[in-house]
Amino acid sequence: MRKTLLFLASLCSGLFLHAQTNIISTAPLAEQVMLGNYNPATYLASVVRNHPDTISRGILARISPDSLRSYIITLAGFYNRNTGSDTVSSALGIGVARRWIYQKFQQFSAANESRLIPSYLQFDQQICSMNQHRDIFAVLPAIDTTDKRIILIEGHIDSRCEGLCDSLCQAMGVEDNASGTALVLELARVMSHYSYNHPVVFLVTIGEEQGLYGAEAFADYVQQKGITVKAVQNNDVIGGIICGQTSSAPSCPGDGAIDSTGVRLFSSGSFNSKHKGYARFVKLEYKEMLRPFVTVPMDIRIMSPEDRTGRSGDHVPFRAHGYTAMRFTSANEHGDANVSNVNYADRQHSTRDTLGVDTDNDQVIDSFFVDFNYLARNAVINGNAAGMAGIGPKTPDFQLTGWIGDLVIHVTQQTQYLHYRIGVRTTTNDWDSVYTLIGGLDDTLDVPPSTTYYVSIASVDTNGIESLFSNEYLVTNVGITEPAAETQGYALMQNRPNPFDEATWIGVNVERVPKCRQAEIRITDLQGRKVKSIPLELKTGLNEVLYEHGYGASGTYMYSLVLDGKTMMTKTMVFAN
């Protein structure tokens, strides 16, 4: 094993050297718009369409499965889009694929009064023996520069087969990730028809398969330039509906299973996570703005981990740079990408990730692996969230007090609004209820007894659109008594979500830090056999660890807070899949 690891380290050092350098936007105007250094009147549409209903219903009506289909067929036709593939051919490789994306952005701009500004983000880094690379992006200027933060919708264009840097194999990369690239293109086409208070950036990255390099370059770039970011929506493996023999947990139930109405939202953190808060915002805006009007309602699932087990994506570099970021991924994936397994037969990261099959032998694909209607529904969810974030008001702050059976809310910042929304949750990643505060800054919510309530608020403008939600605060033991917390200064919290599928958050709320050398969360089965121990550093406030159980082993488990080898508190949790 040691020899293998040393060999891999040596191999990788020759393929991926140093960090990104010489990062530049090839269109200086795109950079200036993202910095807010422009006159909005220059890019004002002749007809300004910025009412939330107009934007939301327009995106729903204009997103086209046929357009998505055409983009994906074209992308698959480049045969191999590996980051290290051909850059000069007019037919094959990453170079022609990048130029085609750029030309599509130009085409969409021409159809919308030249308001969309395309550019490359060029950077130097040795990846797959190639030294210079380019992301492709387009910037839609805002109608106001008061708040310069950009909203970014991204998906990676590079593909791969079994070999990480194989630039000659068939690597159509249809599900991974022509689907995400097509979604970004379609939203650039449709959203350019409308106007927003924030610049919207449509980003197509490269280098994802080798280590998120294109996203890392863009995150480095915006940070170095002082470009501020409101939210990042990453789309990766977002069009398939068929489960493979394998899939990265938490995923699908088994080979051939179909899910055309579920989509997973992955994001970092748990309590007071702005990333989870944004995922909840995405779901709320869909539920209230779109769900009454759609023909096929979508089940939006807010997942516990930042990504699938052992996997990652282009939202991660943005989160690591401090920006709000999350990922959209299909409910079902065809494979866990473990191409080192000689028995691996699924599509992801293989030559089999193609358009589909010709079932009647007429030399025409008639059964596609990507469901274009499903992909369109996911594009609508993306566009609606970005659109509402792009026109919403400022985020407030508040004070929270728990009382016997009550939550007491007092708005302290951004007090100019007439309405506020109050999101309250207990044991899941989503809100249990969202309340509306009308005509004041104070409210008292009558709530059922619970060990813990997590609360955040949003401003609401005159058009009824929420801001992004505030920091999340918690109160404990509302309407109940938990002596351990009072006498010992700390309490083991109920895991969230519970029941859970593949991962769950376990927390310890600390008022007084206990004197101990070592703290851990210990998970056992009902027979007392240890399943896992997770080290925990106790500080004042809520301390959380993510327990990733795996997939396909349902049952009831116990988890305990253990200090210096002594079990202090124990609770029960249910693993449901």
Coordinates of N, CA and C in Angstrom, one line a residue, residues 8-192:
L8 N 1.5 6.9 -6.7 CA 0.5 7.8 -7.1 C 0.9 9.2 -6.9
A9 N 1.5 9.5 -5.7 CA 2.0 10.8 -5.4 C 3.0 11.3 -6.5
S10 N 3.9 10.4 -6.9 CA 4.9 10.8 -7.9 C 4.2 11.0 -9.2
L11 N 3.2 10.2 -9.6 CA 2.5 10.3 -10.8 C 1.8 11.6 -10.9
C12 N 1.0 11.9 -9.8 CA 0.2 13.1 -9.8 C 1.1 14.4 -9.8
S13 N 2.3 14.3 -9.2 CA 3.1 15.5 -9.3 C 3.6 15.9 -10.7
G14 N 3.6 14.9 -11.6 CA 3.9 15.2 -13.0 C 2.7 15.7 -13.8
L15 N 1.5 15.4 -13.3 CA 0.3 15.8 -14.0 C -0.2 17.1 -13.6
F16 N -0.1 17.4 -12.3 CA -0.7 18.6 -11.7 C 0.4 19.4 -10.9
L17 N 1.0 20.4 -11.4 CA 2.1 21.0 -10.7 C 1.7 22.5 -10.3
H18 N 2.0 22.8 -9.1 CA 1.8 24.2 -8.6 C 0.4 24.7 -8.6
A19 N 0.1 25.8 -8.1 CA -1.2 26.4 -8.0 C -1.4 27.3 -9.3
Q20 N -2.7 27.7 -9.5 CA -3.0 28.5 -10.6 C -2.2 29.9 -10.6
T21 N -1.7 30.3 -11.7 CA -1.0 31.6 -11.7 C -1.5 32.3 -13.0
N22 N -1.1 33.6 -13.0 CA -1.4 34.5 -14.2 C -2.9 34.4 -14.6
I23 N -3.8 34.5 -13.6 CA -5.2 34.4 -13.8 C -5.8 35.7 -14.3
I24 N -6.3 35.7 -15.5 CA -6.8 36.9 -16.1 C -8.2 36.7 -16.8
S25 N -9.0 37.7 -16.8 CA -10.2 37.7 -17.7 C -9.8 38.3 -19.0
T26 N -10.1 37.6 -20.1 CA -9.7 38.1 -21.4 C -10.6 39.2 -21.9
A27 N -11.7 39.5 -21.2 CA -12.5 40.6 -21.5 C -12.5 41.5 -20.3
P28 N -11.7 42.6 -20.3 CA -11.7 43.5 -19.1 C -13.0 44.1 -18.7
L29 N -13.9 44.2 -19.7 CA -15.2 44.8 -19.4 C -16.0 43.9 -18.5
A30 N -15.9 42.5 -18.7 CA -16.6 41.6 -17.8 C -16.1 41.7 -16.4
E31 N -14.8 41.9 -16.2 CA -14.2 42.1 -14.9 C -14.7 43.4 -14.2
Q32 N -14.8 44.5 -15.0 CA -15.3 45.8 -14.5 C -16.7 45.7 -14.0
V33 N -17.5 45.0 -14.8 CA -18.9 44.8 -14.4 C -19.0 44.0 -13.1
M34 N -18.3 43.0 -12.9 CA -18.3 42.2 -11.7 C -17.8 43.0 -10.5
L35 N -16.9 44.0 -10.8 CA -16.5 44.9 -9.7 C -17.5 46.0 -9.4
G36 N -18.5 46.2 -10.3 CA -19.4 47.3 -10.1 C -19.0 48.6 -10.7
N37 N -17.9 48.6 -11.6 CA -17.4 49.8 -12.2 C -18.0 50.0 -13.6
Y38 N -19.3 50.3 -13.6 CA -19.9 50.5 -14.9 C -21.2 51.4 -14.7
N39 N -21.7 51.9 -15.8 CA -22.9 52.6 -15.8 C -24.1 51.7 -16.2
P40 N -25.0 51.4 -15.3 CA -26.0 50.4 -15.6 C -26.9 50.8 -16.7
A41 N -27.0 52.1 -17.0 CA -27.8 52.6 -18.1 C -27.3 52.1 -19.5
T42 N -26.0 51.8 -19.5 CA -25.4 51.3 -20.8 C -26.0 49.9 -21.1
Y43 N -26.4 49.2 -20.1 CA -26.8 47.8 -20.3 C -28.3 47.6 -20.0
L44 N -29.0 48.7 -19.9 CA -30.4 48.7 -19.6 C -31.2 48.2 -20.8
A45 N -32.1 47.2 -20.5 CA -32.9 46.6 -21.6 C -33.9 47.7 -22.0
S46 N -34.3 47.6 -23.3 CA -35.4 48.6 -23.7 C -36.7 48.4 -23.0
V47 N -37.0 47.1 -22.6 CA -38.1 46.8 -21.8 C -37.6 46.1 -20.6
V48 N -37.6 46.7 -19.4 CA -37.1 46.1 -18.2 C -38.1 45.2 -17.6
R49 N -37.7 43.9 -17.5 CA -38.6 42.9 -17.0 C -37.9 42.4 -15.7
N50 N -38.4 43.0 -14.5 CA -37.7 42.7 -13.3 C -38.7 42.4 -12.1
H51 N -40.0 42.2 -12.5 CA -41.0 41.9 -11.4 C -40.8 40.4 -11.1
P52 N -40.9 40.0 -9.9 CA -40.6 38.6 -9.5 C -41.5 37.6 -10.3
D53 N -42.8 37.9 -10.4 CA -43.7 37.0 -11.1 C -43.3 36.9 -12.6
T54 N -42.9 38.0 -13.2 CA -42.5 38.0 -14.6 C -41.2 37.1 -14.8
I55 N -40.3 37.3 -13.9 CA -39.1 36.5 -14.0 C -39.4 35.0 -13.7
S56 N -40.0 34.7 -12.7 CA -40.3 33.3 -12.3 C -41.1 32.6 -13.3
R57 N -42.2 33.1 -13.7 CA -43.1 32.5 -14.7 C -42.4 32.5 -16.1
G58 N -41.6 33.5 -16.4 CA -40.9 33.5 -17.7 C -39.9 32.4 -17.8
I59 N -39.1 32.2 -16.7 CA -38.1 31.1 -16.7 C -38.8 29.8 -16.9
L60 N -39.9 29.6 -16.1 CA -40.7 28.4 -16.3 C -41.2 28.1 -17.7
A61 N -41.6 29.2 -18.3 CA -42.2 29.0 -19.7 C -41.1 28.9 -20.8
R62 N -40.0 29.5 -20.6 CA -39.0 29.6 -21.6 C -37.9 28.6 -21.6
I63 N -37.7 27.9 -20.5 CA -36.7 26.8 -20.5 C -37.2 25.7 -21.4
S64 N -36.3 25.3 -22.3 CA -36.7 24.4 -23.3 C -35.9 23.0 -23.3
P65 N -36.6 21.9 -23.1 CA -36.0 20.6 -23.1 C -35.3 20.4 -24.5
D66 N -35.9 20.9 -25.5 CA -35.3 20.7 -26.9 C -34.0 21.5 -27.0
S67 N -33.9 22.7 -26.4 CA -32.6 23.4 -26.4 C -31.6 22.6 -25.6
L68 N -31.9 22.1 -24.5 CA -31.0 21.3 -23.7 C -30.5 20.1 -24.4
R69 N -31.4 19.5 -25.1 CA -31.1 18.3 -25.9 C -30.0 18.7 -27.0
S70 N -30.3 19.8 -27.7 CA -29.4 20.2 -28.8 C -28.0 20.5 -28.2
Y71 N -27.9 21.2 -27.1 CA -26.6 21.5 -26.5 C -25.8 20.2 -26.1
I72 N -26.5 19.3 -25.5 CA -25.9 18.0 -25.1 C -25.4 17.2 -26.3
I73 N -26.2 17.1 -27.3 CA -25.8 16.4 -28.5 C -24.5 17.0 -29.1
T74 N -24.5 18.4 -29.1 CA -23.3 19.1 -29.6 C -22.1 18.8 -28.8
L75 N -22.2 18.9 -27.4 CA -21.1 18.6 -26.5 C -20.6 17.2 -26.6
A76 N -21.5 16.2 -26.8 CA -21.1 14.8 -26.9 C -20.3 14.6 -28.2
G77 N -20.7 15.5 -29.3 CA -20.0 15.3 -30.6 C -18.5 15.7 -30.6
F78 N -18.1 16.4 -29.5 CA -16.7 16.8 -29.4 C -15.8 15.6 -29.0
Y79 N -16.5 14.5 -28.7 CA -15.9 13.2 -28.4 C -15.1 13.0 -27.1
N80 N -14.2 14.0 -26.9 CA -13.3 13.9 -25.7 C -13.1 15.4 -25.3
R81 N -13.6 15.7 -24.1 CA -13.4 17.1 -23.5 C -12.5 17.0 -22.3
N82 N -11.6 16.1 -22.3 CA -10.6 16.0 -21.2 C -9.9 17.4 -21.1
T83 N -9.6 17.8 -19.9 CA -8.8 19.0 -19.7 C -7.5 19.1 -20.5
G84 N -6.9 18.0 -20.7 CA -5.7 17.9 -21.4 C -5.8 17.5 -22.9
S85 N -7.0 17.6 -23.4 CA -7.3 17.2 -24.8 C -7.0 18.3 -25.8
D86 N -7.2 18.0 -27.1 CA -6.8 18.9 -28.2 C -7.4 20.3 -28.0
T87 N -6.6 21.3 -28.2 CA -7.1 22.7 -28.2 C -7.2 23.4 -29.5
V88 N -6.7 22.8 -30.6 CA -6.6 23.4 -31.9 C -7.5 22.8 -32.9
S89 N -8.0 21.6 -32.7 CA -8.9 21.0 -33.7 C -10.2 21.8 -33.8
S90 N -10.8 21.7 -35.0 CA -12.1 22.4 -35.2 C -13.2 21.4 -35.0
A91 N -12.9 20.2 -34.6 CA -14.0 19.1 -34.4 C -13.9 18.4 -33.1
L92 N -12.7 18.2 -32.5 CA -12.6 17.3 -31.4 C -11.8 18.0 -30.3
G93 N -12.2 17.7 -29.0 CA -11.3 18.2 -27.9 C -11.9 19.3 -27.1
I94 N -11.2 19.7 -26.1 CA -11.7 20.8 -25.1 C -11.6 22.2 -25.8
G95 N -10.7 22.4 -26.7 CA -10.5 23.7 -27.3 C -11.8 24.1 -28.1
V96 N -12.2 23.2 -29.0 CA -13.4 23.5 -29.8 C -14.6 23.6 -28.9
A97 N -14.7 22.8 -27.9 CA -15.8 22.8 -26.9 C -15.9 24.2 -26.2
R98 N -14.7 24.7 -25.8 CA -14.7 26.0 -25.1 C -15.1 27.1 -26.1
R99 N -14.6 27.1 -27.3 CA -14.9 28.1 -28.3 C -16.4 28.1 -28.6
W100 N -17.0 26.9 -28.7 CA -18.4 26.8 -29.0 C -19.3 27.4 -27.8
I101 N -18.9 27.1 -26.6 CA -19.6 27.8 -25.4 C -19.5 29.3 -25.6
Y102 N -18.3 29.8 -25.8 CA -18.1 31.2 -26.0 C -19.0 31.8 -27.1
Q103 N -19.1 31.1 -28.2 CA -19.9 31.6 -29.3 C -21.4 31.5 -28.9
K104 N -21.8 30.6 -28.1 CA -23.2 30.5 -27.7 C -23.5 31.7 -26.8
F105 N -22.6 32.1 -25.9 CA -22.8 33.3 -25.1 C -22.9 34.5 -26.0
Q106 N -22.1 34.6 -27.0 CA -22.2 35.7 -27.9 C -23.5 35.7 -28.6
Q107 N -24.0 34.6 -29.0 CA -25.3 34.5 -29.7 C -26.4 34.9 -28.8
F108 N -26.4 34.5 -27.5 CA -27.4 34.9 -26.5 C -27.4 36.4 -26.3
S109 N -26.2 36.9 -26.3 CA -26.0 38.4 -26.1 C -26.7 39.2 -27.2
A110 N -26.4 38.7 -28.4 CA -26.9 39.4 -29.6 C -28.4 39.4 -29.6
A111 N -29.0 38.3 -29.1 CA -30.5 38.2 -29.0 C -31.1 39.0 -27.9
N112 N -30.2 39.6 -27.0 CA -30.7 40.4 -25.9 C -30.0 41.7 -25.7
E113 N -30.0 42.4 -26.9 CA -29.5 43.8 -26.9 C -28.0 43.9 -26.4
S114 N -27.2 42.9 -26.7 CA -25.8 42.9 -26.4 C -25.6 43.1 -24.9
R115 N -26.4 42.6 -24.0 CA -26.3 42.9 -22.6 C -25.5 41.8 -21.9
L116 N -25.2 40.7 -22.5 CA -24.4 39.6 -21.9 C -23.0 39.7 -22.4
I117 N -22.0 39.8 -21.5 CA -20.6 40.0 -21.8 C -19.8 38.7 -21.6
P118 N -19.4 38.0 -22.7 CA -18.7 36.8 -22.6 C -17.2 37.0 -22.4
S119 N -16.5 36.1 -21.8 CA -15.1 36.2 -21.5 C -14.5 34.8 -21.3
Y120 N -13.2 34.6 -21.4 CA -12.5 33.5 -20.8 C -11.8 33.9 -19.5
L121 N -11.7 33.0 -18.6 CA -10.8 33.2 -17.5 C -9.6 32.3 -17.8
Q122 N -8.5 32.9 -18.1 CA -7.3 32.2 -18.5 C -6.4 32.0 -17.3
F123 N -5.8 30.9 -17.1 CA -4.8 30.7 -16.0 C -3.8 29.7 -16.4
D124 N -2.6 29.8 -15.7 CA -1.5 28.8 -16.0 C -1.5 27.8 -14.8
Q125 N -1.4 26.6 -15.2 CA -1.2 25.5 -14.3 C -1.0 24.2 -15.1
Q126 N 0.0 23.4 -14.7 CA 0.2 22.2 -15.4 C -0.9 21.1 -15.0
I127 N -1.8 20.8 -15.9 CA -2.8 19.8 -15.6 C -2.7 18.8 -16.8
C128 N -2.5 17.6 -16.6 CA -2.5 16.6 -17.7 C -1.5 17.0 -18.8
S129 N -0.3 17.5 -18.3 CA 0.8 17.9 -19.2 C 0.5 19.1 -20.0
M130 N -0.6 19.8 -19.7 CA -0.9 21.0 -20.5 C -0.7 22.2 -19.5
N131 N -0.2 23.3 -19.9 CA 0.2 24.4 -19.0 C -0.8 25.5 -18.9
Q132 N -1.6 25.8 -19.9 CA -2.5 26.9 -19.8 C -4.0 26.4 -20.1
H133 N -4.9 27.0 -19.4 CA -6.3 26.5 -19.4 C -7.3 27.7 -19.4
R134 N -8.5 27.4 -19.8 CA -9.5 28.5 -19.8 C -10.9 28.0 -19.3
D135 N -11.4 28.7 -18.3 CA -12.8 28.7 -18.1 C -13.5 29.6 -19.1
I136 N -14.8 29.4 -19.2 CA -15.6 30.3 -20.1 C -16.8 30.8 -19.2
F137 N -17.0 32.2 -19.3 CA -18.1 32.7 -18.5 C -18.7 33.9 -19.2
A138 N -19.9 34.3 -18.8 CA -20.5 35.5 -19.3 C -21.2 36.2 -18.2
V139 N -21.2 37.5 -18.2 CA -21.7 38.4 -17.2 C -22.9 39.2 -17.7
L140 N -24.0 39.1 -16.9 CA -25.2 39.9 -17.2 C -25.2 41.0 -16.2
P141 N -24.9 42.3 -16.6 CA -24.9 43.4 -15.7 C -26.2 43.6 -15.0
A142 N -26.1 44.2 -13.8 CA -27.3 44.6 -13.1 C -27.9 45.9 -13.5
I143 N -29.1 46.2 -13.0 CA -29.7 47.5 -13.3 C -29.3 48.5 -12.2
D144 N -28.5 48.1 -11.3 CA -28.2 49.0 -10.1 C -26.8 48.5 -9.6
T145 N -26.0 49.4 -9.2 CA -24.7 49.0 -8.6 C -24.6 49.2 -7.1
T146 N -25.7 49.4 -6.5 CA -25.7 49.6 -5.1 C -25.1 48.4 -4.3
D147 N -25.6 47.3 -4.7 CA -25.0 46.0 -4.1 C -24.3 45.3 -5.2
K148 N -23.0 45.2 -5.2 CA -22.2 44.7 -6.3 C -22.0 43.2 -6.3
R149 N -22.5 42.5 -5.3 CA -22.3 41.1 -5.2 C -22.9 40.3 -6.4
I150 N -22.1 39.4 -6.9 CA -22.5 38.6 -8.1 C -23.3 37.3 -7.6
I151 N -24.1 36.8 -8.5 CA -24.7 35.5 -8.3 C -24.2 34.6 -9.4
L152 N -23.7 33.5 -9.1 CA -22.9 32.7 -10.0 C -23.6 31.3 -10.2
I153 N -23.8 30.9 -11.4 CA -24.4 29.6 -11.8 C -23.3 28.9 -12.6
E154 N -22.9 27.7 -12.1 CA -21.7 27.1 -12.8 C -22.0 25.6 -13.0
G155 N -21.2 25.1 -14.0 CA -21.1 23.6 -14.3 C -19.9 23.4 -15.0
H156 N -19.2 22.2 -14.8 CA -18.0 22.0 -15.5 C -18.2 21.3 -16.8
I157 N -17.3 21.6 -17.8 CA -17.5 21.1 -19.2 C -16.5 19.9 -19.4
D158 N -15.5 19.8 -18.6 CA -14.5 18.8 -18.9 C -15.1 17.4 -18.7
S159 N -14.6 16.4 -19.4 CA -15.1 15.0 -19.3 C -13.9 14.1 -19.1
R160 N -14.2 12.9 -18.8 CA -13.1 11.9 -18.6 C -13.6 10.5 -18.9
C161 N -12.7 9.6 -19.2 CA -13.0 8.2 -19.2 C -12.3 7.5 -18.1
E162 N -12.0 6.2 -18.3 CA -11.3 5.5 -17.2 C -9.9 6.1 -16.8
G163 N -9.2 6.6 -17.8 CA -7.9 7.2 -17.5 C -8.1 8.7 -17.2
L164 N -7.5 9.2 -16.1 CA -7.8 10.5 -15.6 C -7.4 11.6 -16.7
C165 N -6.3 11.3 -17.4 CA -5.8 12.3 -18.4 C -5.8 11.7 -19.8
D166 N -6.6 10.7 -20.0 CA -6.7 10.1 -21.4 C -7.4 11.1 -22.3
S167 N -6.7 11.6 -23.3 CA -7.2 12.6 -24.2 C -7.6 12.0 -25.5
L168 N -7.5 10.7 -25.7 CA -7.8 10.0 -27.0 C -9.0 9.1 -26.9
C169 N -9.4 8.7 -25.7 CA -10.6 7.8 -25.6 C -11.9 8.5 -25.9
Q170 N -12.9 7.7 -26.0 CA -14.3 8.3 -26.1 C -14.6 8.7 -24.7
A171 N -14.8 10.1 -24.6 CA -15.2 10.6 -23.3 C -16.3 11.7 -23.5
M172 N -17.4 11.2 -23.9 CA -18.5 12.2 -24.2 C -19.0 12.9 -23.0
G173 N -18.9 12.2 -21.8 CA -19.3 12.9 -20.5 C -20.7 13.5 -20.6
V174 N -21.7 12.7 -20.9 CA -23.0 13.3 -21.1 C -23.7 13.6 -19.8
E175 N -23.8 12.6 -18.9 CA -24.3 13.0 -17.6 C -23.4 13.8 -16.8
D176 N -22.1 13.4 -16.9 CA -21.0 14.1 -16.1 C -20.0 14.7 -17.1
N177 N -20.2 16.0 -17.5 CA -21.2 16.8 -17.0 C -21.7 17.7 -18.2
A178 N -22.0 17.1 -19.3 CA -22.7 17.9 -20.4 C -24.0 18.4 -19.8
S179 N -24.6 17.6 -18.9 CA -25.9 18.0 -18.4 C -25.8 19.3 -17.6
G180 N -24.8 19.5 -16.8 CA -24.6 20.7 -16.0 C -24.2 21.9 -16.9
T181 N -23.4 21.6 -17.9 CA -23.0 22.7 -18.9 C -24.2 23.2 -19.7
A182 N -25.0 22.2 -20.1 CA -26.2 22.6 -20.9 C -27.1 23.4 -20.0
L183 N -27.3 23.1 -18.8 CA -28.1 23.8 -17.9 C -27.7 25.3 -17.8
V184 N -26.3 25.5 -17.6 CA -25.8 26.8 -17.5 C -26.1 27.6 -18.8
L185 N -25.8 27.0 -19.9 CA -26.1 27.6 -21.2 C -27.6 28.0 -21.3
E186 N -28.5 27.1 -21.0 CA -29.9 27.5 -21.2 C -30.3 28.6 -20.2
L187 N -29.8 28.6 -19.0 CA -30.1 29.7 -18.1 C -29.5 31.0 -18.6
A188 N -28.3 31.0 -19.2 CA -27.8 32.2 -19.8 C -28.7 32.7 -20.9
R189 N -29.2 31.8 -21.8 CA -30.1 32.2 -22.8 C -31.4 32.8 -22.3
V190 N -32.0 32.2 -21.3 CA -33.3 32.6 -20.8 C -33.2 33.8 -19.8
M191 N -32.3 33.7 -18.9 CA -32.3 34.8 -17.9 C -31.8 36.1 -18.4
S192 N -31.1 36.1 -19.6 CA -30.7 37.3 -20.2 C -31.9 38.2 -20.7

